[in-house]
Short mmCIF file of C-alpha atoms in Angstrom, two decimals:
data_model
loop_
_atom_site.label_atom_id
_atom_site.label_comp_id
_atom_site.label_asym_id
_atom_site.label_seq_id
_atom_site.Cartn_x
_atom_site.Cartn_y
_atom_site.Cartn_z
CA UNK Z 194 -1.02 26.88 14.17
CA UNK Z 195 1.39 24.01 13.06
CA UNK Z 196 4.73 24.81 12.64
CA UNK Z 197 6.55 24.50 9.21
CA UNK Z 198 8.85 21.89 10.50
CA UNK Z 199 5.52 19.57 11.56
CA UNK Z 200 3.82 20.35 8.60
CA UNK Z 201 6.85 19.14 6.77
CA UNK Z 202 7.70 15.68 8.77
CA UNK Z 203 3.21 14.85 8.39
CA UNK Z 204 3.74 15.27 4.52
CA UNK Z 205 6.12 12.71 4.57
CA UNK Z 206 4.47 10.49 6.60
CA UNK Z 207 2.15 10.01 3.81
CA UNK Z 208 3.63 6.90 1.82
CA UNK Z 209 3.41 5.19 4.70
CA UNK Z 210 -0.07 6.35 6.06
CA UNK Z 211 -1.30 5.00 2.02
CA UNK Z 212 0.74 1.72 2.96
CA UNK Z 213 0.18 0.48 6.66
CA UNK Z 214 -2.84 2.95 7.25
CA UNK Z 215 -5.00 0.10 8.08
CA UNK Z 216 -2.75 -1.93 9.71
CA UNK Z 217 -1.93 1.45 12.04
CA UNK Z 218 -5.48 2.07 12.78
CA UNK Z 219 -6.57 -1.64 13.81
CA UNK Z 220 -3.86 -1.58 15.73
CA UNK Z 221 -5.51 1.50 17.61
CA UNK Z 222 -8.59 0.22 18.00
CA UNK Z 223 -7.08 -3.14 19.65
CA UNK Z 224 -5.16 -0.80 21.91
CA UNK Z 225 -8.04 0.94 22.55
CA UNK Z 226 -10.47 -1.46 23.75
CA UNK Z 227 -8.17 -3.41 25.31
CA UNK Z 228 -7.38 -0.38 27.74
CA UNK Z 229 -11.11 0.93 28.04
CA UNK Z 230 -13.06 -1.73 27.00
CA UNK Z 231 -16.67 0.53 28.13
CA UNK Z 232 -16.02 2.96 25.17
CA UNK Z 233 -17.46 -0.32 23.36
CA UNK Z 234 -20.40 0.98 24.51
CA UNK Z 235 -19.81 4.08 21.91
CA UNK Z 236 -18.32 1.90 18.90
CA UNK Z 237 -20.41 -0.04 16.75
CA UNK Z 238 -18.21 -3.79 16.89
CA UNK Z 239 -19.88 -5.13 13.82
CA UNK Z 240 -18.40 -2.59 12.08
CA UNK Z 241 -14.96 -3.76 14.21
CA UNK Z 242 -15.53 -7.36 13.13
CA UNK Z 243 -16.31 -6.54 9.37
CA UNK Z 244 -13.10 -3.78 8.84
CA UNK Z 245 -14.87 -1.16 8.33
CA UNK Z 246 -14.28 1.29 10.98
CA UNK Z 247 -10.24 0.81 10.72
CA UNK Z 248 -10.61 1.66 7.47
CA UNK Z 249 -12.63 4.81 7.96
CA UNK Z 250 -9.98 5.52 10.33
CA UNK Z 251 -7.51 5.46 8.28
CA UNK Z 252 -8.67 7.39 5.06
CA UNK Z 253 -9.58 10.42 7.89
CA UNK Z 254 -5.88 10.02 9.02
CA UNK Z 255 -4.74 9.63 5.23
CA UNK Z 256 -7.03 13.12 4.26
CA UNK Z 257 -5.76 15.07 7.71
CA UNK Z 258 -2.15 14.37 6.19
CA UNK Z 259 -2.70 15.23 2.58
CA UNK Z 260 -4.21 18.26 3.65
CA UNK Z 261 -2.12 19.07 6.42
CA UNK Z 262 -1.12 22.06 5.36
CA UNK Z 263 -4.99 23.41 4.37
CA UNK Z 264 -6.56 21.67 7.12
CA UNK Z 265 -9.42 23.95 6.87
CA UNK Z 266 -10.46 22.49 3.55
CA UNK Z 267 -11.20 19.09 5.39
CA UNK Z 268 -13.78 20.96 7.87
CA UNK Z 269 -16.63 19.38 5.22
CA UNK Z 270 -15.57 16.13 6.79
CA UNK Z 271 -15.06 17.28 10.44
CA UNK Z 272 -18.67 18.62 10.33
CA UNK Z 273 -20.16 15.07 9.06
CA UNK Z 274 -17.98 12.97 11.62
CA UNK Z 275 -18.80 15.73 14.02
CA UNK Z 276 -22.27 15.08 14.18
CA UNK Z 277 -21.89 10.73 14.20
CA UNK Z 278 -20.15 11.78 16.91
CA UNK Z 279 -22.54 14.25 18.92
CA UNK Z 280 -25.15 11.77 18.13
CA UNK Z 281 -23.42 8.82 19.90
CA UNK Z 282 -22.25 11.37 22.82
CA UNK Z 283 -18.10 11.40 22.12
CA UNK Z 284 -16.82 14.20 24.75
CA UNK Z 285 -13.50 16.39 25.06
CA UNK Z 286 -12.62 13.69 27.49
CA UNK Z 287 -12.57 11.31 24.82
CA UNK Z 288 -9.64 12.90 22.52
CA UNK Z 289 -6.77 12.56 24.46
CA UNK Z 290 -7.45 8.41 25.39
CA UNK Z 291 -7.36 8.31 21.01
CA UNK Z 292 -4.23 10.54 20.60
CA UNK Z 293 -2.80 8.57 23.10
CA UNK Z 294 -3.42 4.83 21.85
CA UNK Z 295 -3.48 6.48 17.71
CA UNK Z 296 0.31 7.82 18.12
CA UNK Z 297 1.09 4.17 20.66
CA UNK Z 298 -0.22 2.63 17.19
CA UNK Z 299 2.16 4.31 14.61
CA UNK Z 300 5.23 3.34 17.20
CA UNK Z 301 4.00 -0.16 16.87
CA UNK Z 302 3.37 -0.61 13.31
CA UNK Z 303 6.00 1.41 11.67
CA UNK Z 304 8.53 2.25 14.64
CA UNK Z 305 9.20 5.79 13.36
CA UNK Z 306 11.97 8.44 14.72
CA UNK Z 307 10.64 10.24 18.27
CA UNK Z 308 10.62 13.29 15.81
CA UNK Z 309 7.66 11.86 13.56
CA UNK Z 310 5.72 10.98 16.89
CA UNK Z 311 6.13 14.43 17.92
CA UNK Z 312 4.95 15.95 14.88
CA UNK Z 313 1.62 13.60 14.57
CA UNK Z 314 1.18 14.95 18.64
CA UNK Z 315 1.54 18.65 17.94
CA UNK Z 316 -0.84 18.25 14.66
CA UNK Z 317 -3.26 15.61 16.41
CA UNK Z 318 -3.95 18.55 19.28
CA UNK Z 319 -4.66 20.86 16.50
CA UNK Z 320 -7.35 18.20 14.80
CA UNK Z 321 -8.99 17.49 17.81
CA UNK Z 322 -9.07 20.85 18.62
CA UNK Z 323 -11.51 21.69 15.62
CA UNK Z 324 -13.38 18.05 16.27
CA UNK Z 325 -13.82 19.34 19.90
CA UNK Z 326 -15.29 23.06 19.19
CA UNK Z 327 -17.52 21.99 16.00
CA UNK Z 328 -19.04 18.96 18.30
CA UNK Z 329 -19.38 22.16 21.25
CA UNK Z 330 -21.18 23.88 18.81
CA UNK Z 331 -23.89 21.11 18.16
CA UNK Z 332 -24.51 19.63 21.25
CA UNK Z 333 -25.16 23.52 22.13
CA UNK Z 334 -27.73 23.99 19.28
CA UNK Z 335 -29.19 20.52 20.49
CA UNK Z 336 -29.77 21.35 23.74
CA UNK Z 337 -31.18 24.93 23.04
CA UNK Z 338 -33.55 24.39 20.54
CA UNK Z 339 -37.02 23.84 21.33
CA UNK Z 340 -37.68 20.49 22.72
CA UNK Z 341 -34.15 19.72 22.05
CA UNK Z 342 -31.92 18.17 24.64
CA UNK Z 343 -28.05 17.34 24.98
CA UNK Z 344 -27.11 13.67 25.29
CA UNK Z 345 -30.20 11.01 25.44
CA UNK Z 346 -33.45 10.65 26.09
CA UNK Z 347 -36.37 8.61 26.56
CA UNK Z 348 -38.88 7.23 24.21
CA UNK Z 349 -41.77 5.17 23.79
CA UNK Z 350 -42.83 3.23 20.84
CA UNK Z 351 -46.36 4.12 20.09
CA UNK Z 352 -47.03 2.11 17.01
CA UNK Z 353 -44.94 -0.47 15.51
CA UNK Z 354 -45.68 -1.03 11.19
CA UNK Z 355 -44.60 -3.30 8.84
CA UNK Z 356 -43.73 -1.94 5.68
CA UNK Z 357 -42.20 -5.00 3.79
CA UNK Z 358 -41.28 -8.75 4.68
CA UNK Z 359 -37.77 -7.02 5.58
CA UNK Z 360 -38.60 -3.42 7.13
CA UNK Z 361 -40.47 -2.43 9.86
CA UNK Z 362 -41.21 1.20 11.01
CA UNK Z 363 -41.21 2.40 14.83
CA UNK Z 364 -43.32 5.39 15.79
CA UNK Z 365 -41.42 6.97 18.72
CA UNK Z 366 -42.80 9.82 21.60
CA UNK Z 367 -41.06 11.19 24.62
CA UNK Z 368 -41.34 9.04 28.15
CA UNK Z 369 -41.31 12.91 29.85
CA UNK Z 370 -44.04 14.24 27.21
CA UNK Z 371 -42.03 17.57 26.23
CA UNK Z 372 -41.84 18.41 23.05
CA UNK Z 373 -39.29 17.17 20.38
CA UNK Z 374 -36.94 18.87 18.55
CA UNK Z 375 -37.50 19.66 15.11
CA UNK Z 376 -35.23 18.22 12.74
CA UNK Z 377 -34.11 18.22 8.56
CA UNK Z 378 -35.28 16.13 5.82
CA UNK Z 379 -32.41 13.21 5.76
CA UNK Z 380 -31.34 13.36 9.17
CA UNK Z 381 -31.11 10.60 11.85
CA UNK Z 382 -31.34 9.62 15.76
CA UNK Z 383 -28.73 7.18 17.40
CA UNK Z 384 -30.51 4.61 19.16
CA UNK Z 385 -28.65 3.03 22.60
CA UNK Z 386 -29.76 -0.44 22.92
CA UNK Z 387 -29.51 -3.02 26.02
CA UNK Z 388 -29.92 -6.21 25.04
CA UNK Z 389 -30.31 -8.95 27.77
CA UNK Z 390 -27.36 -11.34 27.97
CA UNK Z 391 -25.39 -8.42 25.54
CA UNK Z 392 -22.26 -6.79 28.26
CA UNK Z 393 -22.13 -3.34 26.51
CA UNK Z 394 -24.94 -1.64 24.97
CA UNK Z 395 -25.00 -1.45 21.49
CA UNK Z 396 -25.24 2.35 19.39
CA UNK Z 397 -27.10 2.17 15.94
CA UNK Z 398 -27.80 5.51 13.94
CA UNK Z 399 -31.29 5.15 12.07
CA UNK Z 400 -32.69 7.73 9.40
CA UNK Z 401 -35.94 9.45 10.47
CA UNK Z 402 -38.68 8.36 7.50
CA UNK Z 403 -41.06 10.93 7.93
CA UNK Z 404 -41.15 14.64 7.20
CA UNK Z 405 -40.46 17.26 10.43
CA UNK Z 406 -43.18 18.71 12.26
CA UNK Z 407 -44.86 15.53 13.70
CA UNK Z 408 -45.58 14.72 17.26
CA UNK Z 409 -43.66 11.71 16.75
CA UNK Z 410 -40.23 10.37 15.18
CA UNK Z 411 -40.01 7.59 12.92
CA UNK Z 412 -37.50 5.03 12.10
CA UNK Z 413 -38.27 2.45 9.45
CA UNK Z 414 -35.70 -0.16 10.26
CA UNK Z 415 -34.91 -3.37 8.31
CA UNK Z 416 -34.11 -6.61 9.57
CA UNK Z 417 -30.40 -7.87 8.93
CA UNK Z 418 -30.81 -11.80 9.00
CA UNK Z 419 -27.72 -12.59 8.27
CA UNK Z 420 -25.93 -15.54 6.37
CA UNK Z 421 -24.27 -18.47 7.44
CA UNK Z 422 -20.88 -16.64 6.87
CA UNK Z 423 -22.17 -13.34 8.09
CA UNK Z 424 -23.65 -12.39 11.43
CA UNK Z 425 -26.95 -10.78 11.56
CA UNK Z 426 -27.74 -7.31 12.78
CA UNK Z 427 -27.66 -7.19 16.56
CA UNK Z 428 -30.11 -4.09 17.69
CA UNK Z 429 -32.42 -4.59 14.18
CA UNK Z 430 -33.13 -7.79 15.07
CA UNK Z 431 -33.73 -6.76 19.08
CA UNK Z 432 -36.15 -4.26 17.39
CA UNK Z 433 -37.79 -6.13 15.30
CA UNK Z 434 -38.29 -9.32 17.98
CA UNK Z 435 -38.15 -7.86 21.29
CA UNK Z 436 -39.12 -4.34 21.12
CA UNK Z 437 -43.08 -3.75 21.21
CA UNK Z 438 -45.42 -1.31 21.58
CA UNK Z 439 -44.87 0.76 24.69
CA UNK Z 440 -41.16 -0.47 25.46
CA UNK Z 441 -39.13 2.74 26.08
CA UNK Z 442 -35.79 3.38 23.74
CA UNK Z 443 -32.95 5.41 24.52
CA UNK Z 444 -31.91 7.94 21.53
CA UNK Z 445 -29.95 10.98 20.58
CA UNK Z 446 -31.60 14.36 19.08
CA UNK Z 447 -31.49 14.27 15.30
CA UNK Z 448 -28.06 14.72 13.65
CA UNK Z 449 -26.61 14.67 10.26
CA UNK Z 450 -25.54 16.76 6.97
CA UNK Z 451 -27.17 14.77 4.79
CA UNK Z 452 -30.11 17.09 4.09
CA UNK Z 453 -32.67 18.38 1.86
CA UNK Z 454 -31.40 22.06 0.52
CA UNK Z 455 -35.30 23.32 0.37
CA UNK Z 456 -34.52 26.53 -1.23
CA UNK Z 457 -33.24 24.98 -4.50
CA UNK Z 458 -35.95 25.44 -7.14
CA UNK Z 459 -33.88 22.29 -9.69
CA UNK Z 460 -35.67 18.86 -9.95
CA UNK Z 461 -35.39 16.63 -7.62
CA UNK Z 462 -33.87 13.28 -7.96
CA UNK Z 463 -33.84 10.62 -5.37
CA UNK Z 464 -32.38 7.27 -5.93
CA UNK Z 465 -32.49 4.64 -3.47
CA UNK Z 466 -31.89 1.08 -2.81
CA UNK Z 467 -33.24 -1.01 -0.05
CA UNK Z 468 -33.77 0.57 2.97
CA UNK Z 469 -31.72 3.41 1.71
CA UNK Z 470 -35.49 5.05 0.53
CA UNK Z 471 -35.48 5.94 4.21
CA UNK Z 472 -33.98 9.62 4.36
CA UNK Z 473 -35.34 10.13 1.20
CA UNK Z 474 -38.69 9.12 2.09
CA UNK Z 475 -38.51 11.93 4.53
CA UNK Z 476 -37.21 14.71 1.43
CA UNK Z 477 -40.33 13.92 -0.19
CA UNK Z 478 -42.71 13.79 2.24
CA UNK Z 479 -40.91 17.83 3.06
CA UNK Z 480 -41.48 18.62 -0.34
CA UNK Z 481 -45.41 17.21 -0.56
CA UNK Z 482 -46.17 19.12 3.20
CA UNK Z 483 -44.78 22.30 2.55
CA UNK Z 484 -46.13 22.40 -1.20
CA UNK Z 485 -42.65 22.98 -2.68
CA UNK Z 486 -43.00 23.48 -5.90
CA UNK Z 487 -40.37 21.64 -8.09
CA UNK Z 488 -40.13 18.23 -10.14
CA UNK Z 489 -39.72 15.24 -8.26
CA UNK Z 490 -38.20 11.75 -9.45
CA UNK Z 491 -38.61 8.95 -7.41
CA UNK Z 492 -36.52 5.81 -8.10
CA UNK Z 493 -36.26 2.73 -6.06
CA UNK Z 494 -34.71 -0.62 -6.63
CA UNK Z 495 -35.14 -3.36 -4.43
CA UNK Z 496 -35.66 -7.21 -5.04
CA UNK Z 497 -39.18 -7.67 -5.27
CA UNK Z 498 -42.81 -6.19 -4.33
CA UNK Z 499 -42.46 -8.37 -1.05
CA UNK Z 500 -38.95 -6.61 0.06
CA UNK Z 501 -40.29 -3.14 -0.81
CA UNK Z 502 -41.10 -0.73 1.51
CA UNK Z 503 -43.52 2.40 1.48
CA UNK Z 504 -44.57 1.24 -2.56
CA UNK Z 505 -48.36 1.63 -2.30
CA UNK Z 506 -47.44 5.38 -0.20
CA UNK Z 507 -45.48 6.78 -2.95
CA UNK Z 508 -47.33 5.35 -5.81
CA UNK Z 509 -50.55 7.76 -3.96
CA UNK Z 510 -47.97 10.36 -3.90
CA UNK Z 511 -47.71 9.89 -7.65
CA UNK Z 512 -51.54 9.89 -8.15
CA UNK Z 513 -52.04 12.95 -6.19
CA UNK Z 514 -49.48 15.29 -7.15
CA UNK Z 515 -48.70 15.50 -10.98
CA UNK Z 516 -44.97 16.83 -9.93
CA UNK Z 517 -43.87 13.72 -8.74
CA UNK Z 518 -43.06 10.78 -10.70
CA UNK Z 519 -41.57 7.26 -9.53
CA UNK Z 520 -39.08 4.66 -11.37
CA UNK Z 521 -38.60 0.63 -9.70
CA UNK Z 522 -36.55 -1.99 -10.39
CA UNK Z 523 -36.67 -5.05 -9.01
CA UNK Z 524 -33.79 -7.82 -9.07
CA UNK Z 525 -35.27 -10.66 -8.49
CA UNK Z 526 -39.02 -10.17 -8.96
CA UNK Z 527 -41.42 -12.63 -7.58
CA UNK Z 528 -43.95 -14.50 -10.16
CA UNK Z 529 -46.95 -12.50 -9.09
CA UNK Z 530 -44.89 -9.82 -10.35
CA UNK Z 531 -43.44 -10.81 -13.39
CA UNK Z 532 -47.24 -11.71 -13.85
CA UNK Z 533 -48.69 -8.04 -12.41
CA UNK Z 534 -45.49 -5.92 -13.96
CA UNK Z 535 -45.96 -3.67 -11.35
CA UNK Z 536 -42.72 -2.31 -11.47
CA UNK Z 537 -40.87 -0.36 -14.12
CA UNK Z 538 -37.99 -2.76 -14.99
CA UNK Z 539 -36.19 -5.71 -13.87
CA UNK Z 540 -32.84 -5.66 -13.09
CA UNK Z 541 -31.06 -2.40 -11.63
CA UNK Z 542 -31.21 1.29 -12.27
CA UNK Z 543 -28.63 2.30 -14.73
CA UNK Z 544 -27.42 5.73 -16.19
CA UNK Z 545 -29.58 4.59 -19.33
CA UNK Z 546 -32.52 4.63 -16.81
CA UNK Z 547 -32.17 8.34 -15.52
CA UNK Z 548 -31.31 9.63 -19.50
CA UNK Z 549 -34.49 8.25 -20.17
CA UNK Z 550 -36.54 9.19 -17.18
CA UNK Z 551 -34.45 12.96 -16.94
CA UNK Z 552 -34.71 15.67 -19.74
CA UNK Z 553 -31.14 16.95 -18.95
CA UNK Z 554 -28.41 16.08 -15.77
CA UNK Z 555 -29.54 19.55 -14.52
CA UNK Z 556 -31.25 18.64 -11.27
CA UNK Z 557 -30.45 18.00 -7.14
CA UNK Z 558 -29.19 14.24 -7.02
CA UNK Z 559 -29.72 12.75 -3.52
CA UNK Z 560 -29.32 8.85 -3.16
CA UNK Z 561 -28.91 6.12 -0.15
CA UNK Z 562 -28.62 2.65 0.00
CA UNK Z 563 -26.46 -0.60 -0.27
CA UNK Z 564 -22.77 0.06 -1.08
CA UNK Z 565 -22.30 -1.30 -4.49
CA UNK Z 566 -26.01 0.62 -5.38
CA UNK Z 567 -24.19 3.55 -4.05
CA UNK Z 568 -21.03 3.26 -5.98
CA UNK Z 569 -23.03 2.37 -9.34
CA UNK Z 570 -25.48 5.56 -8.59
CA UNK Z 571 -21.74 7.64 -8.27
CA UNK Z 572 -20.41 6.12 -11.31
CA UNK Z 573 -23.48 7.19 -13.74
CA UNK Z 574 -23.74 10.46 -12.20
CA UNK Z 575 -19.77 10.85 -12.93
CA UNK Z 576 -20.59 9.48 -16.59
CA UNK Z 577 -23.47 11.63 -17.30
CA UNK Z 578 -20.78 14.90 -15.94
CA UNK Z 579 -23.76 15.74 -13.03
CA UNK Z 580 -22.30 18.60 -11.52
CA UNK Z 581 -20.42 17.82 -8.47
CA UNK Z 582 -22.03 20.36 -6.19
CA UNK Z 583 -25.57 18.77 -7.07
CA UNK Z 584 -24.33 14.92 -5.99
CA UNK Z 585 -25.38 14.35 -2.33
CA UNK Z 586 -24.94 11.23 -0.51
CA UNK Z 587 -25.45 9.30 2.65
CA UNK Z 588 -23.72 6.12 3.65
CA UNK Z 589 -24.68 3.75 5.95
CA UNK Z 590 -21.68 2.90 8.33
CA UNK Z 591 -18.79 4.49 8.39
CA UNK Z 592 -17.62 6.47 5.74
CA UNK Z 593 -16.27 5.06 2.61
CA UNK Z 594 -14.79 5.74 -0.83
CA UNK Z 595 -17.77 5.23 -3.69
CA UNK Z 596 -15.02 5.89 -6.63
CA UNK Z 597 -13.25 2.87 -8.38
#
């Protein structure tokens, strides 16, 4: 329990978390690399290179001071971080190298009195603390479920698919045989790469595409090219080039909050752009198995019929169960189909789009995808006054603000 003196020297630390909380927290993350440069092997660098992890960083720090006085209404958050975290195997061990380069940070940056430093120690210990026991928890319930295990393990691909120009799905079974552990609609696996001539190995979190209660997982993964500004994706392209039928993968047992609540009876709604149609591919294919009986709606924008994934699959879906029904937009549609019109509407999905698809805003929302598809799918829903409770999300990366 914090003391009312700490509580009272965090809240005014504030200001100058919402000023130099960036600034603080790449600071860290220099600090911390450059002291124990194999916990790169844990931290995705991309996401170093691009920002967005320091960033991340810093609204968590940002939140844990707002709320410093209610930290238990922040435990939403320490649950989803919690399980990024399981999944890429952070440890107790791990906490006190962060407090220790995080408070060596906020000396550097803002030079504060030894009395501030103090307080962000005694209320750091207390964070970690709950970090610590909720990650306890899950690798627990990982290890002890059937064919569940703790940290990693080894798989095989068994069949490698293309799905679109862009996305290509791996079929994955256990080197040892065993069963796998079950898993919800939504979730995903962390995938350790080694990639020849690469020093660290390189973690990537990938959504499972398929409903639970296979043999097998699934990733469907797409292919980051990259620009000539812009790097492109490091382990999708090592999957999609050197990985092959029968090469063995290192992952994590399925994590993540972002999942299908199966008892609600509301339509369903899942919007997706991209490659974002991944953890929602797996929500329907849970509703279609288990014959759960509610209206589904299905939209999807990508650029084109070339770039989209998994079309012909859902469009059976449609054809087979009268429940579900599907919406696409393409961007940039190709001439075959501006010339087929096998697609609902060029452009983007809008709020117009849903009021017209929807008979009320009265349903489960669930959407994935690109970050300004995400922020546009938050701003309708905001518009059309879904209620808040019903808006579920998953971003790719670390976590970020979808409100302008």
């Amino acid at each position: 329990m914090l003391s009312q003196q700490t509580i009272d020297i965090i809240k005014s630390t504030v200001p100058v978390l919402e000023v130099h909380g960036t600034e603080i927290t790449s600071r860290f993350y220099h600090l911390l690399f450059t002291n124990h440069p194999e916990l790169k092997n844990v931290f995705n660098q991309t996401n170093q290179r691009k920002g967005r992890q320091p960033e991340a960083l810093a609204n968590a720090v940002y939140a844990a001071a707002v709320n410093i006085e209610k930290l238990e209404s922040i435990i939403p958050v320490v649950i989803q971080i919690g399980h990024k975290h399981r999944s890429l195997g952070v440890k107790p061990e791990h906490y006190p190298i962060v407090g220790q380069f995080l408070l060596q940070a906020i000396k550097d940056v803002v030079n504060p009195p030894e009395e501030v430093i103090a307080a962000w120690a005694e209320a750091y210990g207390v964070i970690a603390d709950a970090f610590i026991s909720v990650e306890a928890d899950m690798y627990n319930k990982a290890e002890e479920q059937e064919g569940g295990w703790k940290d990693t393990r080894k798989f095989k691909v068994i069949k490698k698919e293309k799905e679109s120009s862009v996305i290509t799905s791996f079929y994955l079974q256990p080197v040892d045989g065993g069963k796998i552990a079950s898993y919800k609609a939504g979730q995903y696996i962390s995938i350790t790469a080694s990639i020849p001539g690469e020093q660290y190995t390189h973690m990537r979190q990938y959504s499972l595409s398929d409903a639970p209660g296979n043999d097998y997982y699934r990733i469907s993964v797409k292919k980051e090219s990259g620009t000539d500004t812009t790097p492109g994706g490091m382990v999708s392209n090592y999957l999609h080039e050197q990985v092959s039928v029968g090469s063995e993968l290192t992952i994590s047992a399925p994590a993540g909050d972002f999942t299908l609540d199966e008892s609600s009876t509301k339509p369903l709604v899942l919007l997706s752009g991209g490659v974002g149609i991944t953890p929602l591919l797996s929500m329907l294919n849970t509703v279609i198995n288990k014959g759960i009986k509610r209206e589904v709606y299905f939209f999807h924008g990508a650029l084109n019929s070339e770039t989209h994934a998994f079309n012909g699959y859902i469009q059976d879906v449609v054809k087979e169960h009268s429940n579900v029904k599907s919406f696409i937009a393409y961007s940039n549609p190709t001439s075959s189909d501006l010339q087929s019109k096998n697609y609902d509407k060029e452009g983007f999905i809008t709020l117009e789009d849903l009021q017209n698809v929807l008979s009320s805003n009265v349903a489960d929302f669930y959407f994935c995808g690109p970050t300004p598809f995400m922020k546009s799918m938050y701003k309708a829903l905001g518009e059309w006054k879904v209620d808040p409770s019903s808006i579920h999300y998953e971003i790719f990366g670390p976590a970020e603000s979808l409100a302008e």
